[in-house]
Amino acid sequence: MSLAEQINRVCTYIVHHLDEELSLDQLSRVAAVSKFHLHRVFAAQTGITLFKFIQLSRLRKASYQLAFKDMKIVDIALDAGYESPESFARSFKKTFGRTPSQFRNQPKWLEWQLTQSQLVQPGEREMNVEIVEMKETKVAVLEHCGAPQRVMESVEKFIQWRKETGLSPVKTSQSFGVPFRDPNTAPPEEFRFDICGSIDADVPANDYGVKTGTIPGGRCAMIRHYGSRDTISDSVYSLYRQWLPDSGEALRDYPCYFRYVNLVPEVDECDLITEIYLPIQ
């Protein structure tokens, strides 16, 4: 096992055990790196300290709880490993520039996203490609046009529309995302990402900009991405790079898209499952 794989292993362990005590002895065993060297090896591989990674991972989870869960701030603080709401509030504001209450009332997702550049979010890629026949799906669509870092702002609008109308209930409807450009290469003004939820009837006029759309049916190559969606590009690139060249398949004129099997806050970020569909002829 390479050193990079050892550190990725300990990162994965951390994000799956954020509500537990994470001792140096325990983490060094997981990484198979001596506790006398783990701190230096971790920092050299990731660019941040082991303690900072754990802190940012816990605060990241807390930010989702504040935005999407009806939990008391004191309970979120304890869940994040802080002894008091006051110490949690100081740490949260230092990291995100807003108190927990301010973030709950009005999340600033662009600023939040910028803090995540320090945080390695390991994902697990599984190249078990399935060829599936997808049915055409009528969806409610909110088009996000602009910087990829602001997608969460549009997601919030779509969630609010879902709650107010009940036309695409999150518990029974399917949730999709359709990136029309690669967020890693497209200029912000040219990036478009459709946020979608399956529906039975057309979307009536509304103030949110949600409209009726369709995800076309047809053959697709599908793989599953596990864990944080911040690393989903790695799985997408693997599908194009590792599977497609030797598959003998030709692409259809529609972008790859995602089906979100589960969502935060119903599950923790480390337990997310995303199906990636590559339309083929």
GROMACS .gro file of C-alpha atoms in nm:
model
  281
    1MET     CA    1   0.000   0.000   0.000
    2SER     CA    2   0.140   0.340  -0.098
    3LEU     CA    3   0.172   0.627   0.147
    4ALA     CA    4  -0.104   0.815  -0.037
    5GLU     CA    5  -0.334   0.513  -0.001
    6GLN     CA    6  -0.255   0.491   0.370
    7ILE     CA    7  -0.347   0.854   0.426
    8ASN     CA    8  -0.662   0.821   0.215
    9ARG     CA    9  -0.753   0.522   0.431
   10VAL     CA   10  -0.727   0.726   0.751
   11CYS     CA   11  -0.922   1.015   0.594
   12THR     CA   12  -1.201   0.776   0.501
   13TYR     CA   13  -1.202   0.634   0.853
   14ILE     CA   14  -1.227   0.981   1.005
   15VAL     CA   15  -1.527   1.094   0.800
   16HIS     CA   16  -1.709   0.770   0.890
   17HIS     CA   17  -1.644   0.812   1.265
   18LEU     CA   18  -1.683   1.185   1.329
   19ASP     CA   19  -1.911   1.126   1.630
   20GLU     CA   20  -1.648   0.912   1.803
   21GLU     CA   21  -1.326   0.992   1.985
   22LEU     CA   22  -1.043   0.985   1.732
   23SER     CA   23  -0.721   0.913   1.918
   24LEU     CA   24  -0.375   0.928   1.767
   25ASP     CA   25  -0.312   0.564   1.860
   26GLN     CA   26  -0.629   0.453   1.684
   27LEU     CA   27  -0.566   0.658   1.369
   28SER     CA   28  -0.205   0.544   1.343
   29ARG     CA   29  -0.325   0.183   1.347
   30VAL     CA   30  -0.578   0.257   1.073
   31ALA     CA   31  -0.314   0.429   0.861
   32ALA     CA   32  -0.046   0.170   0.943
   33VAL     CA   33   0.187   0.462   1.014
   34SER     CA   34   0.373   0.506   1.341
   35LYS     CA   35   0.209   0.757   1.573
   36PHE     CA   36   0.546   0.931   1.597
   37HIS     CA   37   0.529   1.015   1.226
   38LEU     CA   38   0.158   1.028   1.141
   39HIS     CA   39   0.117   1.403   1.197
   40ARG     CA   40   0.405   1.491   0.966
   41VAL     CA   41   0.314   1.234   0.702
   42PHE     CA   42  -0.051   1.347   0.703
   43ALA     CA   43   0.040   1.715   0.666
   44ALA     CA   44   0.289   1.637   0.389
   45GLN     CA   45   0.028   1.441   0.193
   46THR     CA   46  -0.276   1.666   0.244
   47GLY     CA   47  -0.137   2.013   0.313
   48ILE     CA   48  -0.320   2.047   0.645
   49THR     CA   49  -0.268   1.900   0.990
   50LEU     CA   50  -0.448   1.589   1.111
   51PHE     CA   51  -0.625   1.793   1.381
   52LYS     CA   52  -0.736   2.053   1.125
   53PHE     CA   53  -0.878   1.782   0.899
   54ILE     CA   54  -1.083   1.635   1.184
   55GLN     CA   55  -1.204   1.982   1.292
   56LEU     CA   56  -1.302   2.088   0.940
   57SER     CA   57  -1.478   1.756   0.877
   58ARG     CA   58  -1.683   1.794   1.194
   59LEU     CA   59  -1.767   2.157   1.120
   60ARG     CA   60  -1.865   2.061   0.765
   61LYS     CA   61  -2.110   1.805   0.903
   62ALA     CA   62  -2.237   2.066   1.151
   63SER     CA   63  -2.299   2.316   0.869
   64TYR     CA   64  -2.528   2.066   0.694
   65GLN     CA   65  -2.710   2.001   1.021
   66LEU     CA   66  -2.762   2.374   1.072
   67ALA     CA   67  -2.890   2.430   0.718
   68PHE     CA   68  -3.104   2.121   0.671
   69LYS     CA   69  -3.187   1.965   1.009
   70ASP     CA   70  -3.416   2.084   1.286
   71MET     CA   71  -3.156   2.024   1.559
   72LYS     CA   72  -3.078   2.248   1.853
   73ILE     CA   73  -2.745   2.424   1.820
   74VAL     CA   74  -2.633   2.283   2.154
   75ASP     CA   75  -2.691   1.930   2.023
   76ILE     CA   76  -2.501   2.008   1.703
   77ALA     CA   77  -2.214   2.144   1.912
   78LEU     CA   78  -2.198   1.829   2.124
   79ASP     CA   79  -2.224   1.608   1.815
   80ALA     CA   80  -1.926   1.796   1.669
   81GLY     CA   81  -1.719   1.718   1.979
   82TYR     CA   82  -1.735   2.060   2.148
   83GLU     CA   83  -1.789   2.089   2.521
   84SER     CA   84  -2.009   2.398   2.496
   85PRO     CA   85  -2.211   2.595   2.239
   86GLU     CA   86  -1.982   2.891   2.302
   87SER     CA   87  -1.663   2.709   2.197
   88PHE     CA   88  -1.846   2.563   1.898
   89ALA     CA   89  -1.970   2.909   1.796
   90ARG     CA   90  -1.619   3.058   1.817
   91SER     CA   91  -1.470   2.779   1.607
   92PHE     CA   92  -1.755   2.787   1.353
   93LYS     CA   93  -1.732   3.163   1.306
   94LYS     CA   94  -1.354   3.151   1.274
   95THR     CA   95  -1.388   2.888   1.000
   96PHE     CA   96  -1.694   3.011   0.808
   97GLY     CA   97  -1.711   3.380   0.900
   98ARG     CA   98  -2.061   3.348   1.047
   99THR     CA   99  -2.202   3.231   1.378
  100PRO     CA  100  -2.402   2.908   1.377
  101SER     CA  101  -2.726   3.107   1.416
  102GLN     CA  102  -2.636   3.339   1.127
  103PHE     CA  103  -2.547   3.043   0.907
  104ARG     CA  104  -2.875   2.868   0.992
  105ASN     CA  105  -3.078   3.176   0.906
  106GLN     CA  106  -2.887   3.260   0.587
  107PRO     CA  107  -2.614   3.020   0.469
  108LYS     CA  108  -2.346   3.184   0.257
  109TRP     CA  109  -2.264   2.885   0.038
  110LEU     CA  110  -2.006   3.060  -0.180
  111GLU     CA  111  -1.795   3.157   0.120
  112TRP     CA  112  -1.858   2.813   0.270
  113GLN     CA  113  -1.736   2.645  -0.046
  114LEU     CA  114  -1.411   2.843  -0.043
  115THR     CA  115  -1.322   2.705   0.302
  116GLN     CA  116  -1.356   2.350   0.172
  117SER     CA  117  -1.055   2.382  -0.058
  118GLN     CA  118  -0.839   2.283   0.239
  119LEU     CA  119  -1.039   1.972   0.310
  120VAL     CA  120  -0.962   1.644   0.138
  121GLN     CA  121  -1.294   1.462   0.103
  122PRO     CA  122  -1.207   1.102   0.010
  123GLY     CA  123  -1.458   0.917  -0.200
  124GLU     CA  124  -1.467   0.552  -0.294
  125ARG     CA  125  -1.480   0.473  -0.665
  126GLU     CA  126  -1.623   0.150  -0.788
  127MET     CA  127  -1.581   0.071  -1.158
  128ASN     CA  128  -1.857  -0.187  -1.169
  129VAL     CA  129  -2.025  -0.055  -1.481
  130GLU     CA  130  -2.383  -0.163  -1.551
  131ILE     CA  131  -2.562  -0.112  -1.884
  132VAL     CA  132  -2.917  -0.004  -1.802
  133GLU     CA  133  -3.221   0.105  -1.999
  134MET     CA  134  -3.357   0.426  -1.850
  135LYS     CA  135  -3.716   0.538  -1.893
  136GLU     CA  136  -3.796   0.896  -1.991
  137THR     CA  137  -3.859   1.092  -1.672
  138LYS     CA  138  -4.065   1.407  -1.638
  139VAL     CA  139  -3.894   1.642  -1.393
  140ALA     CA  140  -3.925   1.977  -1.228
  141VAL     CA  141  -3.613   2.173  -1.323
  142LEU     CA  142  -3.432   2.467  -1.169
  143GLU     CA  143  -3.145   2.578  -1.393
  144HIS     CA  144  -2.836   2.697  -1.212
  145CYS     CA  145  -2.630   2.921  -1.439
  146GLY     CA  146  -2.307   3.063  -1.299
  147ALA     CA  147  -2.017   2.963  -1.076
  148PRO     CA  148  -2.023   2.595  -0.967
  149GLN     CA  149  -1.942   2.711  -0.613
  150ARG     CA  150  -2.289   2.871  -0.594
  151VAL     CA  151  -2.488   2.559  -0.684
  152MET     CA  152  -2.593   2.514  -0.321
  153GLU     CA  153  -2.773   2.849  -0.334
  154SER     CA  154  -2.988   2.717  -0.619
  155VAL     CA  155  -3.035   2.385  -0.437
  156GLU     CA  156  -3.179   2.577  -0.141
  157LYS     CA  157  -3.429   2.749  -0.373
  158PHE     CA  158  -3.533   2.417  -0.522
  159ILE     CA  159  -3.576   2.261  -0.177
  160GLN     CA  160  -3.794   2.553  -0.072
  161TRP     CA  161  -4.008   2.511  -0.386
  162ARG     CA  162  -4.044   2.140  -0.310
  163LYS     CA  163  -4.152   2.211   0.048
  164GLU     CA  164  -4.401   2.482  -0.045
  165THR     CA  165  -4.570   2.299  -0.333
  166GLY     CA  166  -4.540   1.933  -0.243
  167LEU     CA  167  -4.531   1.862  -0.618
  168SER     CA  168  -4.200   1.675  -0.599
  169PRO     CA  169  -4.182   1.531  -0.246
  170VAL     CA  170  -3.823   1.442  -0.160
  171LYS     CA  171  -3.921   1.116   0.013
  172THR     CA  172  -4.104   0.970  -0.288
  173SER     CA  173  -3.968   1.156  -0.591
  174GLN     CA  174  -3.635   1.090  -0.754
  175SER     CA  175  -3.368   1.361  -0.738
  176PHE     CA  176  -3.130   1.431  -1.027
  177GLY     CA  177  -2.848   1.665  -1.122
  178VAL     CA  178  -2.747   1.737  -1.482
  179PRO     CA  179  -2.415   1.919  -1.543
  180PHE     CA  180  -2.410   2.056  -1.898
  181ARG     CA  181  -2.043   2.160  -1.869
  182ASP     CA  182  -1.745   2.031  -1.674
  183PRO     CA  183  -1.724   2.248  -1.359
  184ASN     CA  184  -1.345   2.205  -1.358
  185THR     CA  185  -1.297   2.362  -1.702
  186ALA     CA  186  -1.602   2.574  -1.791
  187PRO     CA  187  -1.585   2.951  -1.737
  188PRO     CA  188  -1.831   3.042  -1.458
  189GLU     CA  189  -2.055   3.237  -1.696
  190GLU     CA  190  -2.089   2.926  -1.918
  191PHE     CA  191  -2.154   2.668  -1.647
  192ARG     CA  192  -2.506   2.524  -1.623
  193PHE     CA  193  -2.633   2.264  -1.379
  194ASP     CA  194  -2.996   2.150  -1.375
  195ILE     CA  195  -3.141   2.057  -1.034
  196CYS     CA  196  -3.430   1.816  -1.090
  197GLY     CA  197  -3.699   1.622  -0.910
  198SER     CA  198  -3.937   1.376  -1.074
  199ILE     CA  199  -4.301   1.487  -1.106
  200ASP     CA  200  -4.633   1.349  -1.233
  201ALA     CA  201  -4.783   1.672  -1.371
  202ASP     CA  202  -4.649   1.989  -1.530
  203VAL     CA  203  -4.507   2.258  -1.302
  204PRO     CA  204  -4.738   2.559  -1.266
  205ALA     CA  205  -4.601   2.913  -1.291
  206ASN     CA  206  -4.401   3.010  -0.983
  207ASP     CA  207  -4.161   3.273  -0.849
  208TYR     CA  208  -3.871   3.029  -0.809
  209GLY     CA  209  -3.800   2.977  -1.178
  210VAL     CA  210  -3.881   2.606  -1.157
  211LYS     CA  211  -4.019   2.468  -1.483
  212THR     CA  212  -4.114   2.138  -1.645
  213GLY     CA  213  -3.844   1.935  -1.816
  214THR     CA  214  -3.753   1.584  -1.922
  215ILE     CA  215  -3.460   1.351  -1.871
  216PRO     CA  216  -3.460   1.139  -2.189
  217GLY     CA  217  -3.481   0.763  -2.179
  218GLY     CA  218  -3.235   0.526  -2.343
  219ARG     CA  219  -2.932   0.312  -2.278
  220CYS     CA  220  -2.682   0.430  -2.020
  221ALA     CA  221  -2.362   0.309  -1.859
  222MET     CA  222  -2.405   0.346  -1.484
  223ILE     CA  223  -2.163   0.341  -1.191
  224ARG     CA  224  -2.215   0.429  -0.826
  225HIS     CA  225  -2.017   0.691  -0.638
  226TYR     CA  226  -1.995   0.654  -0.261
  227GLY     CA  227  -1.931   0.933  -0.012
  228SER     CA  228  -1.883   1.306  -0.054
  229ARG     CA  229  -2.007   1.449  -0.382
  230ASP     CA  230  -1.714   1.689  -0.382
  231THR     CA  231  -1.511   1.408  -0.539
  232ILE     CA  232  -1.771   1.295  -0.791
  233SER     CA  233  -1.562   1.434  -1.079
  234ASP     CA  234  -1.305   1.163  -1.005
  235SER     CA  235  -1.567   0.894  -1.067
  236VAL     CA  236  -1.694   1.069  -1.381
  237TYR     CA  237  -1.342   1.099  -1.524
  238SER     CA  238  -1.278   0.731  -1.444
  239LEU     CA  239  -1.585   0.632  -1.642
  240TYR     CA  240  -1.468   0.830  -1.946
  241ARG     CA  241  -1.102   0.738  -1.910
  242GLN     CA  242  -1.106   0.375  -1.796
  243TRP     CA  243  -1.430   0.226  -1.925
  244LEU     CA  244  -1.539   0.412  -2.238
  245PRO     CA  245  -1.230   0.363  -2.464
  246ASP     CA  246  -1.250  -0.017  -2.450
  247SER     CA  247  -1.628  -0.050  -2.427
  248GLY     CA  248  -1.706  -0.025  -2.798
  249GLU     CA  249  -1.995   0.208  -2.707
  250ALA     CA  250  -2.080   0.543  -2.868
  251LEU     CA  251  -2.210   0.840  -2.672
  252ARG     CA  252  -2.555   0.992  -2.712
  253ASP     CA  253  -2.612   1.367  -2.747
  254TYR     CA  254  -2.698   1.426  -2.380
  255PRO     CA  255  -2.467   1.497  -2.088
  256CYS     CA  256  -2.386   1.250  -1.813
  257TYR     CA  257  -2.618   1.300  -1.518
  258PHE     CA  258  -2.659   1.199  -1.156
  259ARG     CA  259  -2.936   1.033  -0.957
  260TYR     CA  260  -2.910   1.101  -0.587
  261VAL     CA  261  -3.005   0.776  -0.414
  262ASN     CA  262  -2.999   0.949  -0.076
  263LEU     CA  263  -2.947   1.301   0.051
  264VAL     CA  264  -2.804   1.498   0.339
  265PRO     CA  265  -2.940   1.528   0.608
  266GLU     CA  266  -3.121   1.192   0.587
  267VAL     CA  267  -2.775   1.031   0.594
  268ASP     CA  268  -2.430   1.158   0.682
  269GLU     CA  269  -2.217   1.281   0.394
  270CYS     CA  270  -1.988   0.978   0.414
  271ASP     CA  271  -2.289   0.749   0.348
  272LEU     CA  272  -2.413   0.925   0.034
  273ILE     CA  273  -2.475   0.714  -0.277
  274THR     CA  274  -2.488   0.874  -0.621
  275GLU     CA  275  -2.560   0.692  -0.945
  276ILE     CA  276  -2.373   0.835  -1.245
  277TYR     CA  277  -2.537   0.779  -1.584
  278LEU     CA  278  -2.347   0.809  -1.912
  279PRO     CA  279  -2.596   0.808  -2.205
  280ILE     CA  280  -2.487   0.570  -2.484
  281GLN     CA  281  -2.640   0.470  -2.819
   0.00000   0.00000   0.00000
